[in-house]
XYZ file of C-alpha atoms in Angstrom:
656
model
C -0.009 -0.055 0.059
C 1.665 3.228 -1.128
C 1.116 6.533 0.609
C 0.585 9.758 -0.664
C 3.711 12.066 -0.477
C 2.227 14.302 1.975
C 1.056 11.408 4.310
C 4.953 9.596 4.035
C 6.595 12.958 4.868
C 4.284 13.436 7.630
C 5.030 9.793 8.662
C 8.740 10.324 8.317
C 8.280 13.482 10.530
C 6.724 11.528 13.312
C 9.343 8.889 13.263
C 11.879 11.383 13.371
C 10.468 12.990 16.520
C 10.123 9.828 18.235
C 13.881 8.578 17.729
C 14.978 12.224 18.841
C 12.698 12.242 21.984
C 14.217 8.712 23.081
C 18.045 10.104 21.883
C 18.248 6.897 19.729
C 21.060 8.555 17.317
C 23.168 9.376 20.320
C 23.114 5.693 21.493
C 23.478 4.336 18.359
C 26.613 6.342 17.690
C 28.127 4.947 21.349
C 27.452 1.357 20.665
C 29.220 1.609 17.185
C 32.426 3.249 18.694
C 32.323 0.820 21.140
C 31.745 -2.346 18.705
C 34.315 -1.048 16.695
C 36.836 -0.692 19.605
C 36.052 -4.377 20.878
C 35.509 -6.279 17.622
C 36.964 -4.932 14.757
C 40.282 -6.476 14.005
C 43.234 -5.028 12.919
C 43.012 -6.292 9.327
C 39.388 -5.647 9.083
C 38.681 -2.086 7.271
C 34.823 -2.154 7.548
C 32.108 -3.331 9.680
C 28.795 -4.783 8.198
C 25.250 -3.671 8.603
C 24.289 -7.043 9.974
C 26.900 -6.655 12.353
C 25.890 -3.531 13.703
C 21.988 -4.521 13.902
C 23.201 -7.462 16.067
C 25.208 -5.216 18.551
C 22.036 -2.955 18.576
C 19.775 -6.113 19.387
C 22.276 -7.352 22.242
C 22.294 -4.037 23.935
C 18.394 -3.920 23.939
C 18.045 -0.685 21.658
C 15.524 -2.257 19.055
C 13.467 -3.584 21.840
C 13.136 -0.123 23.457
C 12.070 1.569 20.133
C 9.556 -1.156 19.435
C 8.157 -0.785 23.116
C 7.552 3.204 22.457
C 5.548 2.364 19.319
C 1.979 1.391 20.150
C 0.451 -0.472 17.116
C -3.145 -0.512 17.249
C -5.115 -2.821 15.285
C -8.560 -3.133 14.521
C -10.462 -6.246 13.844
C -12.052 -6.247 10.472
C -14.851 -8.577 11.228
C -16.250 -6.316 14.104
C -18.753 -3.804 13.294
C -17.015 -0.582 13.554
C -18.691 2.437 15.093
C -19.553 5.622 13.011
C -16.507 7.422 11.832
C -17.822 10.533 13.645
C -18.185 8.930 16.901
C -15.338 9.788 19.416
C -14.851 9.025 22.938
C -14.923 11.128 25.991
C -11.894 10.848 28.103
C -9.748 12.480 30.865
C -6.547 14.048 29.234
C -4.256 13.340 32.232
C -4.872 9.721 32.527
C -5.853 8.336 28.894
C -4.459 10.736 26.362
C -1.728 8.180 25.714
C -3.975 5.500 25.469
C -6.420 6.985 23.431
C -6.465 6.308 19.533
C -6.349 9.635 18.073
C -5.783 9.842 14.395
C -2.909 12.309 13.729
C -4.115 13.388 10.419
C -7.236 14.857 11.756
C -7.920 18.033 14.199
C -9.652 17.803 17.534
C -11.344 20.198 19.771
C -10.878 18.867 23.464
C -13.600 20.246 25.721
C -13.399 20.131 29.500
C -16.078 21.044 31.649
C -14.181 21.936 35.182
C -17.258 22.134 37.291
C -20.426 24.498 37.975
C -21.242 26.870 40.446
C -24.049 29.364 41.397
C -26.787 26.667 40.534
C -28.704 28.718 43.441
C -32.060 26.399 43.334
C -29.712 23.618 45.005
C -28.284 25.914 47.491
C -30.066 24.192 50.518
C -29.276 20.648 48.922
C -27.617 18.401 51.614
C -24.640 16.517 50.904
C -25.404 13.216 49.714
C -24.124 9.959 51.919
C -22.088 7.598 50.264
C -24.356 4.887 48.240
C -27.507 7.306 48.945
C -29.837 7.519 45.819
C -29.853 11.413 45.075
C -31.019 13.708 42.429
C -28.281 14.135 39.391
C -27.428 16.624 36.551
C -26.203 15.118 33.313
C -24.613 17.172 30.403
C -25.404 15.755 26.810
C -23.407 17.129 24.034
C -23.793 17.291 20.050
C -21.350 18.546 17.602
C -21.258 17.677 13.918
C -23.190 14.339 14.259
C -21.067 13.248 17.438
C -22.900 12.959 20.578
C -21.611 12.775 24.026
C -22.844 12.424 27.666
C -21.222 13.170 31.116
C -21.014 11.063 34.151
C -23.833 12.072 36.438
C -22.882 14.122 39.356
C -25.103 14.789 42.537
C -27.253 17.988 42.125
C -25.638 20.724 44.408
C -24.820 24.440 44.194
C -21.744 23.872 42.831
C -21.854 20.531 40.900
C -18.785 18.548 40.538
C -18.321 18.165 36.668
C -15.113 17.055 35.727
C -15.439 15.462 32.247
C -13.401 15.823 29.108
C -14.880 15.309 25.434
C -12.718 14.828 22.220
C -14.736 16.337 19.256
C -13.402 15.845 15.933
C -13.384 18.934 13.782
C -13.816 18.153 10.071
C -14.677 19.506 6.814
C -17.538 17.402 5.028
C -17.983 19.258 1.781
C -15.546 20.385 -1.100
C -13.728 16.841 -0.933
C -11.371 17.687 1.626
C -12.870 15.789 4.301
C -9.768 13.835 4.722
C -7.307 16.681 5.205
C -6.380 18.157 8.565
C -8.572 21.270 9.110
C -6.445 24.375 9.356
C -7.440 27.667 11.102
C -8.977 29.346 8.095
C -11.032 26.133 7.265
C -12.071 25.944 10.748
C -13.266 29.480 11.032
C -15.770 28.807 8.338
C -17.290 25.757 10.247
C -20.118 27.726 11.874
C -21.764 24.725 13.469
C -22.147 25.591 17.444
C -21.602 22.615 19.889
C -25.136 22.299 21.606
C -25.432 21.332 25.219
C -28.206 20.215 27.092
C -28.450 19.971 30.925
C -30.749 17.101 32.159
C -31.934 16.681 36.103
C -33.004 13.145 36.811
C -34.661 12.867 40.314
C -34.489 9.839 42.603
C -37.599 8.124 40.796
C -35.980 8.275 37.441
C -37.900 11.142 36.284
C -35.926 13.562 33.780
C -36.377 17.603 33.749
C -34.903 19.872 30.980
C -33.004 22.513 33.018
C -30.944 24.275 30.142
C -30.200 24.109 26.621
C -27.009 26.285 25.363
C -25.426 26.633 21.964
C -21.623 26.901 22.526
C -19.764 29.296 19.958
C -16.256 27.695 19.996
C -14.477 29.494 17.367
C -13.051 31.989 19.932
C -10.333 29.199 20.658
C -8.831 29.834 17.072
C -7.964 33.439 17.944
C -6.499 32.490 21.480
C -2.759 31.942 22.215
C -1.501 28.251 21.577
C -4.838 27.293 20.491
C -6.348 27.261 24.382
C -8.858 29.264 26.091
C -10.905 29.221 29.385
C -14.440 30.344 29.390
C -17.407 30.434 31.642
C -20.870 29.825 30.388
C -24.200 30.905 32.095
C -26.971 28.855 31.576
C -30.424 29.841 31.320
C -33.533 28.288 32.178
C -36.239 26.811 29.611
C -39.625 27.960 28.696
C -40.999 30.660 30.919
C -37.887 30.787 32.576
C -35.580 31.305 29.487
C -34.553 35.040 30.875
C -33.607 33.242 34.285
C -30.000 32.143 35.031
C -29.823 28.438 36.462
C -26.042 28.418 36.801
C -22.913 28.638 35.552
C -20.371 25.865 34.097
C -16.151 26.573 33.992
C -14.623 25.492 30.629
C -11.539 24.922 28.770
C -11.294 24.394 25.176
C -7.984 23.218 23.522
C -7.142 22.458 19.817
C -5.202 19.104 19.147
C -2.670 18.846 17.726
C -1.689 22.350 18.560
C -2.168 25.056 15.747
C 0.742 26.041 13.756
C -0.753 29.722 13.113
C -3.475 31.024 15.379
C -5.943 33.632 13.765
C -5.997 37.381 15.343
C -8.884 37.887 17.628
C -9.979 40.417 15.314
C -10.567 38.111 12.348
C -12.524 35.809 14.370
C -15.014 38.504 15.404
C -15.454 39.763 12.094
C -16.301 36.391 10.876
C -18.591 35.701 13.620
C -20.192 39.382 13.309
C -20.565 38.966 9.453
C -22.423 35.682 9.933
C -24.901 37.072 12.596
C -25.640 39.772 10.249
C -26.533 37.738 7.358
C -28.436 35.489 9.638
C -30.420 38.329 10.770
C -31.007 39.759 7.364
C -32.438 36.223 6.169
C -34.690 36.121 9.021
C -35.864 39.648 8.607
C -36.815 39.228 4.924
C -38.570 35.740 6.085
C -40.556 37.547 8.433
C -41.408 40.186 5.813
C -42.586 37.679 3.321
C -44.715 35.837 6.193
C -46.444 38.943 7.044
C -47.272 39.249 3.330
C -48.455 35.653 3.124
C -50.774 36.092 6.224
C -52.463 39.239 4.894
C -52.882 37.343 1.823
C -54.527 34.387 3.356
C -56.860 36.532 5.580
C -58.283 38.227 2.447
C -59.256 34.496 0.969
C -61.855 34.638 4.114
C -61.637 36.677 7.097
C -62.784 33.587 9.314
C -59.105 32.177 8.476
C -58.148 34.351 11.147
C -59.596 31.628 13.821
C -57.748 28.539 12.085
C -54.654 27.002 13.528
C -51.925 28.295 10.738
C -48.764 27.767 12.591
C -45.743 29.670 11.072
C -43.379 30.215 13.743
C -43.044 28.310 17.330
C -40.691 29.144 20.169
C -38.338 26.633 21.255
C -37.025 25.757 24.716
C -35.146 28.988 24.986
C -38.189 30.922 24.111
C -36.550 31.949 20.620
C -39.427 32.196 17.641
C -38.227 29.729 14.734
C -40.317 29.127 11.623
C -41.935 25.512 12.094
C -40.306 23.951 9.028
C -36.742 24.113 10.722
C -38.185 21.705 13.313
C -38.282 18.993 10.358
C -35.519 17.398 8.583
C -34.802 14.162 6.850
C -33.453 11.770 9.510
C -31.967 8.450 8.615
C -31.978 5.813 11.654
C -28.976 3.938 10.539
C -29.344 0.234 11.368
C -31.431 1.154 14.791
C -34.914 1.144 13.162
C -35.780 -0.931 10.242
C -39.231 -0.007 8.851
C -41.599 3.279 9.210
C -43.784 1.364 11.147
C -41.132 0.837 13.688
C -39.985 4.327 13.580
C -43.701 5.227 14.609
C -43.449 2.742 17.466
C -40.242 4.310 18.894
C -41.643 7.883 18.911
C -44.812 6.410 20.632
C -42.692 4.739 23.503
C -41.007 8.240 23.950
C -42.576 9.796 27.069
C -45.647 12.360 26.656
C -45.369 15.424 29.056
C -47.048 19.005 28.310
C -44.702 21.774 28.915
C -44.775 22.788 32.528
C -46.744 26.122 33.205
C -46.735 28.170 36.392
C -50.471 28.936 37.292
C -53.536 28.393 35.171
C -54.312 30.033 31.784
C -54.021 26.841 29.681
C -51.078 25.270 27.615
C -47.557 26.713 27.617
C -46.342 27.160 24.063
C -42.961 25.182 23.753
C -41.558 23.070 20.749
C -38.123 21.749 21.562
C -35.167 21.152 19.528
C -34.506 17.448 18.747
C -31.437 17.183 21.021
C -33.533 18.286 24.015
C -36.409 16.073 23.093
C -34.192 13.096 22.901
C -32.102 13.505 26.065
C -35.033 14.119 28.221
C -36.765 11.055 26.416
C -40.086 12.812 26.666
C -42.306 15.828 24.957
C -45.273 17.384 24.056
C -47.177 16.211 20.942
C -45.614 18.645 18.543
C -42.149 17.461 19.774
C -43.333 13.580 18.737
C -44.916 14.845 15.621
C -41.885 16.489 14.362
C -39.519 13.716 15.175
C -41.890 11.059 13.499
C -42.118 13.356 10.165
C -38.140 13.544 9.966
C -38.112 9.507 10.189
C -40.667 8.798 7.558
C -39.084 11.727 5.547
C -35.764 9.804 6.055
C -37.753 6.479 4.805
C -38.465 8.289 1.575
C -42.092 9.020 2.510
C -44.039 12.369 1.347
C -44.578 13.095 5.088
C -46.119 16.441 6.675
C -46.613 17.556 10.518
C -50.631 18.714 10.382
C -51.608 21.254 13.157
C -55.211 21.212 14.073
C -57.540 20.213 16.918
C -58.721 17.159 18.529
C -62.109 16.775 20.196
C -63.174 19.580 22.668
C -61.256 21.774 20.268
C -57.519 20.869 22.168
C -54.936 21.987 19.644
C -52.907 19.021 18.453
C -50.265 17.868 15.865
C -49.828 14.652 14.028
C -48.349 13.322 10.926
C -49.988 12.791 7.375
C -48.290 10.757 4.749
C -49.313 10.995 0.896
C -48.936 7.791 -1.054
C -48.069 8.022 -5.013
C -51.798 6.388 -5.345
C -53.417 9.227 -3.499
C -53.663 7.519 -0.201
C -53.773 9.707 2.706
C -52.662 8.030 5.630
C -52.502 9.900 9.391
C -49.983 8.741 11.989
C -50.712 9.294 15.468
C -47.228 9.931 17.103
C -48.256 9.542 20.605
C -50.035 6.229 20.075
C -48.743 4.705 17.091
C -51.880 4.170 15.237
C -52.546 4.753 11.972
C -55.797 5.862 10.174
C -56.574 5.980 6.326
C -58.312 9.355 5.521
C -61.319 8.784 3.269
C -63.278 12.563 2.865
C -67.005 12.677 3.445
C -68.846 14.859 0.902
C -71.015 17.501 2.337
C -72.938 18.131 -0.607
C -74.015 14.665 -1.105
C -77.432 13.258 -0.982
C -78.779 12.575 2.894
C -79.003 9.326 2.426
C -75.899 8.314 0.621
C -73.494 6.362 2.837
C -70.766 8.289 3.992
C -67.377 6.961 5.350
C -67.264 7.283 9.231
C -64.127 8.693 10.502
C -62.314 6.679 12.911
C -59.316 9.293 13.734
C -59.694 11.506 16.698
C -58.956 14.833 14.761
C -61.634 17.659 14.585
C -59.856 20.409 12.396
C -56.810 21.228 10.538
C -55.306 24.624 9.973
C -51.968 23.813 8.276
C -49.356 21.028 7.139
C -45.793 21.340 6.533
C -42.539 19.808 6.220
C -38.701 20.746 5.688
C -39.407 22.184 2.160
C -43.095 23.338 2.059
C -45.790 25.161 4.241
C -49.529 25.174 2.907
C -52.266 26.914 4.811
C -55.823 25.166 4.548
C -58.201 27.288 2.691
C -61.000 25.356 1.799
C -64.686 26.618 2.903
C -64.450 24.366 6.098
C -61.365 23.270 8.131
C -63.169 20.065 9.559
C -60.649 17.103 8.872
C -63.449 14.767 7.613
C -64.640 17.032 4.815
C -60.857 18.098 3.717
C -59.466 17.446 0.321
C -55.649 16.657 0.741
C -54.793 17.829 -3.020
C -51.816 19.624 -2.052
C -51.195 20.947 -5.447
C -54.463 22.634 -5.466
C -53.942 26.114 -4.548
C -57.622 26.910 -4.261
C -57.517 24.355 -1.436
C -54.075 24.775 -0.050
C -52.254 28.216 -0.031
C -48.470 27.475 -0.201
C -45.462 29.366 0.920
C -42.651 29.991 -1.505
C -40.236 27.205 -1.202
C -37.582 29.431 -1.846
C -38.331 31.769 0.860
C -38.504 28.536 3.096
C -35.190 27.365 1.891
C -33.857 30.634 2.585
C -34.173 30.302 6.357
C -34.701 26.281 6.975
C -32.232 24.493 4.619
C -29.059 23.006 6.287
C -26.595 25.713 6.524
C -28.890 28.497 5.528
C -28.299 30.382 8.886
C -26.162 30.195 11.822
C -29.158 30.073 14.163
C -30.546 26.643 13.012
C -29.685 23.855 15.572
C -27.960 21.057 13.861
C -30.021 17.635 13.861
C -28.203 14.779 15.949
C -28.032 11.440 14.942
C -29.929 8.663 16.907
C -27.942 6.737 19.631
C -28.286 3.081 20.358
C -29.873 1.957 23.588
C -27.846 1.109 26.599
C -30.353 -0.997 28.383
C -29.715 -4.479 28.634
C -33.627 -5.796 28.067
C -32.942 -9.195 29.573
C -31.496 -8.002 32.950
C -33.950 -4.966 33.030
C -36.888 -7.635 32.686
C -35.504 -9.988 35.570
C -35.061 -6.866 37.771
C -38.685 -5.409 37.278
C -40.262 -9.051 37.633
C -38.289 -9.652 40.757
C -39.528 -6.358 42.240
C -43.240 -7.038 41.241
C -43.339 -10.307 43.003
C -42.019 -8.619 46.194
C -44.791 -6.260 45.753
C -47.471 -8.525 45.112
C -46.378 -10.684 47.917
C -46.292 -7.876 50.299
C -49.624 -6.724 49.283
C -51.124 -10.235 49.760
C -49.438 -10.339 53.210
C -51.104 -7.169 54.222
C -54.421 -8.726 53.203
C -53.637 -12.007 55.468
C -53.016 -14.032 52.316
C -50.282 -16.397 51.174
C -48.634 -16.493 47.697
C -47.478 -19.363 45.895
C -45.630 -18.528 42.480
C -45.991 -20.908 39.634
C -42.634 -20.459 37.609
C -43.842 -22.320 34.770
C -47.023 -20.555 34.226
C -44.847 -17.244 34.398
C -42.618 -18.729 31.637
C -45.564 -19.489 29.487
C -46.723 -15.829 29.250
C -43.956 -14.752 27.338
C -45.044 -15.469 23.845
C -48.275 -13.344 24.606
C -46.017 -10.274 25.518
C -44.065 -10.644 22.380
C -47.033 -11.108 20.410
C -48.588 -7.942 21.853
C -45.511 -5.882 21.010
C -45.199 -7.282 17.414
C -48.949 -6.187 16.721
C -47.979 -2.788 18.104
C -45.090 -2.459 15.759
C -46.431 -4.118 12.556
C -50.207 -4.235 13.222
C -50.373 -7.782 12.733
C -51.383 -10.274 15.217
C -49.373 -13.458 15.349
C -48.566 -16.316 17.704
C -51.911 -16.181 19.862
C -52.943 -19.862 18.911
C -49.943 -21.294 20.420
C -50.062 -19.152 23.705
C -53.826 -20.274 24.168
C -52.891 -24.016 23.472
C -50.056 -24.099 26.154
C -52.383 -22.325 28.730
C -54.957 -24.935 28.271
C -52.364 -27.576 28.521
C -50.901 -26.039 31.784
C -54.073 -25.351 33.705
C -55.385 -28.808 35.211
C -58.891 -29.458 34.856
C -61.465 -27.833 37.290
C -59.119 -24.934 37.188
C -59.876 -21.389 36.187
C -57.093 -19.190 34.332
C -57.178 -15.246 34.431
C -54.594 -13.036 32.875
C -53.981 -9.328 32.614
C -51.533 -7.676 30.274
C -50.793 -4.129 30.470
C -48.157 -1.904 29.073
C -45.846 1.212 30.183
C -43.282 3.269 28.761
C -41.162 3.585 32.179
C -39.200 1.136 34.071
C -40.428 2.213 37.550
C -41.794 -1.090 39.093
C -43.635 0.584 41.998
C -45.229 3.079 40.068
C -46.495 0.526 37.649
C -47.592 -1.634 40.485
C -49.874 1.240 41.789
C -51.191 1.944 38.339
C -52.199 -1.903 37.606
C -54.081 -1.982 41.435
C -56.240 0.717 39.875
C -57.895 -1.546 37.459
C -60.440 -4.075 39.108
C -59.471 -6.875 36.666
C -55.790 -6.711 37.786
C -56.626 -6.169 41.462
C -58.934 -9.457 41.281
C -55.972 -11.473 39.852
C -53.391 -9.960 42.534
C -55.839 -10.306 45.518
C -57.073 -13.751 44.353
C -58.657 -15.918 46.895
C -59.714 -19.772 46.787
C -58.168 -23.203 46.701
C -54.854 -23.950 45.145
C -54.268 -20.508 44.037
C -51.090 -20.007 41.999
C -49.986 -16.637 40.838
C -47.654 -15.845 37.917
C -46.236 -12.552 36.541
C -44.120 -11.974 33.521
C -42.032 -9.009 32.335
C -40.838 -8.391 28.922
C -38.824 -5.113 28.102
C -38.202 -4.324 24.759
C -35.820 -1.808 23.630
C -35.846 1.065 20.992
C -32.794 3.931 20.481
C -32.167 6.703 22.958
C -32.846 3.682 25.576
C -36.772 4.330 25.304
C -38.422 1.194 25.976
C -41.735 -0.571 25.988
C -42.569 -2.482 29.102
C -45.162 -5.350 28.903
C -46.666 -6.531 32.287
C -48.986 -9.687 32.497
C -50.193 -10.776 35.683
C -51.926 -14.160 35.851
C -53.518 -16.764 38.489
C -55.131 -20.068 38.406
C -57.219 -21.479 40.993
C -59.687 -24.243 41.535
C -63.137 -23.584 40.278
């Protein structure tokens, strides 16, 4: 394998540096002089190369050099991680062990503690082994994701983590070359940092979301700079400081030449100016579009036509910027599996202080994924992005459900004109067949099965269309999006100017999905053991004994697998074998009762409390009679981002 000339010279330079560091040349000269004195006979005029190598090997020089050179070999067969994934490491202890590509440029970001997290001023010092609330810092930079070690919540949280971020240029064919200062100055992607709080019950809260402009390091001496970052709250508290993080940025390898701070500041100011101008022009266009939309019909004023939405930092952004084709790699195989994944992410409305209805807050994708829960708009944006990634023509729909509650869901348009609604909170799919309001009274009309009442607009990453049909009722709506008498479009060029990737520096980059870190078998066993204990204690309080039937518990597994398969594919399978096995296992004259239930969290105590609220489940758990045998089976199905579907089945058999 031949190396290009610049690589060969770089390799020679590295070898020369290593040999100079060990003073190999000096040691060779000493051994050469010694060998000539000892071994060269008076009649011999020269010493062969072989003689010299033998002398060097005998004195251990070659062994010393080989020990210093660490050769890293990767198994070709094993599945390699994405080239853009790097490892967070502690510089002092493992910099020498980390496999750093010497031809690439890295940014080493250290978080050196926090301070002024005043909400936790009275937090007591956790005792060793005591469960306490924790902070976790999540980072995303150019398709690389990182997560800090959880640290106990405190006024001065003890963050001490290092993250090695690879800085590379993806376009112009120079992705393999080491980025120099000028190239890096043109890379405008910020480092998106999200701070998550996890309480003692495992519930997560979004504390802060911050975009770090890292390029100031390019103008600092030796390519090293320290900075303090003030984190602001989210939603209604986006103007309130929640705490400060101390950070250190360092370029690796060190920069040969740094830029002047003036050049860096000028570049950043120019980018801000261009972004502000693009956003101003889009706002002018959006106002004009809205005026024209109202001129069609004054009643349009009451329709849910959402052109802008506030993110977690209280910044108004075009709704089209919340959607982008997203590929899940090998983590999700089908669009329906993607819908199931989005469905098992938790649903939580944005918190609001006091009454007055729903708080408006759409989340950036990283904040939604790290928190593992969000509102219906977050779910719809993610599902639409995944379906676009699978090559479908997908749109987010904004409208209302029953009782006029605002809602968002997803729609796909088939090549044959079929319109399918996808409910992102449940994973259900509905085929839309419009009713004809002008049809004869006795004509049979399709009965809608979906829960949606009205629709104001649809959008994706390239298009935005306002519903301008006489009625905004979903059941009578015609989804011919090319008919401008029914759907008023926005200019695709105008949308592209502010929503296309790289169009403005204020657009948050989309992170890739991460594989689950949950071991499904271990977690299933843990929850099952906890539930057995809770059931035994509950029955003991009622004065009842508990006998567990392990074989019956095992026989419940196929049913749970079948339920999850049906949720993912809408196809029922394997029920006949399950029923046959139960009939064979339950003796004559005995009765079998079973109760399956589904959760998207892993808290056994909370799940048990929910189960007891069902009269059917309580009847099984509190079963009285002769020869009562109880069974419980738990099956955890894992999805990306450590989301999971937890199926639990309680069962009992007793003499009739």
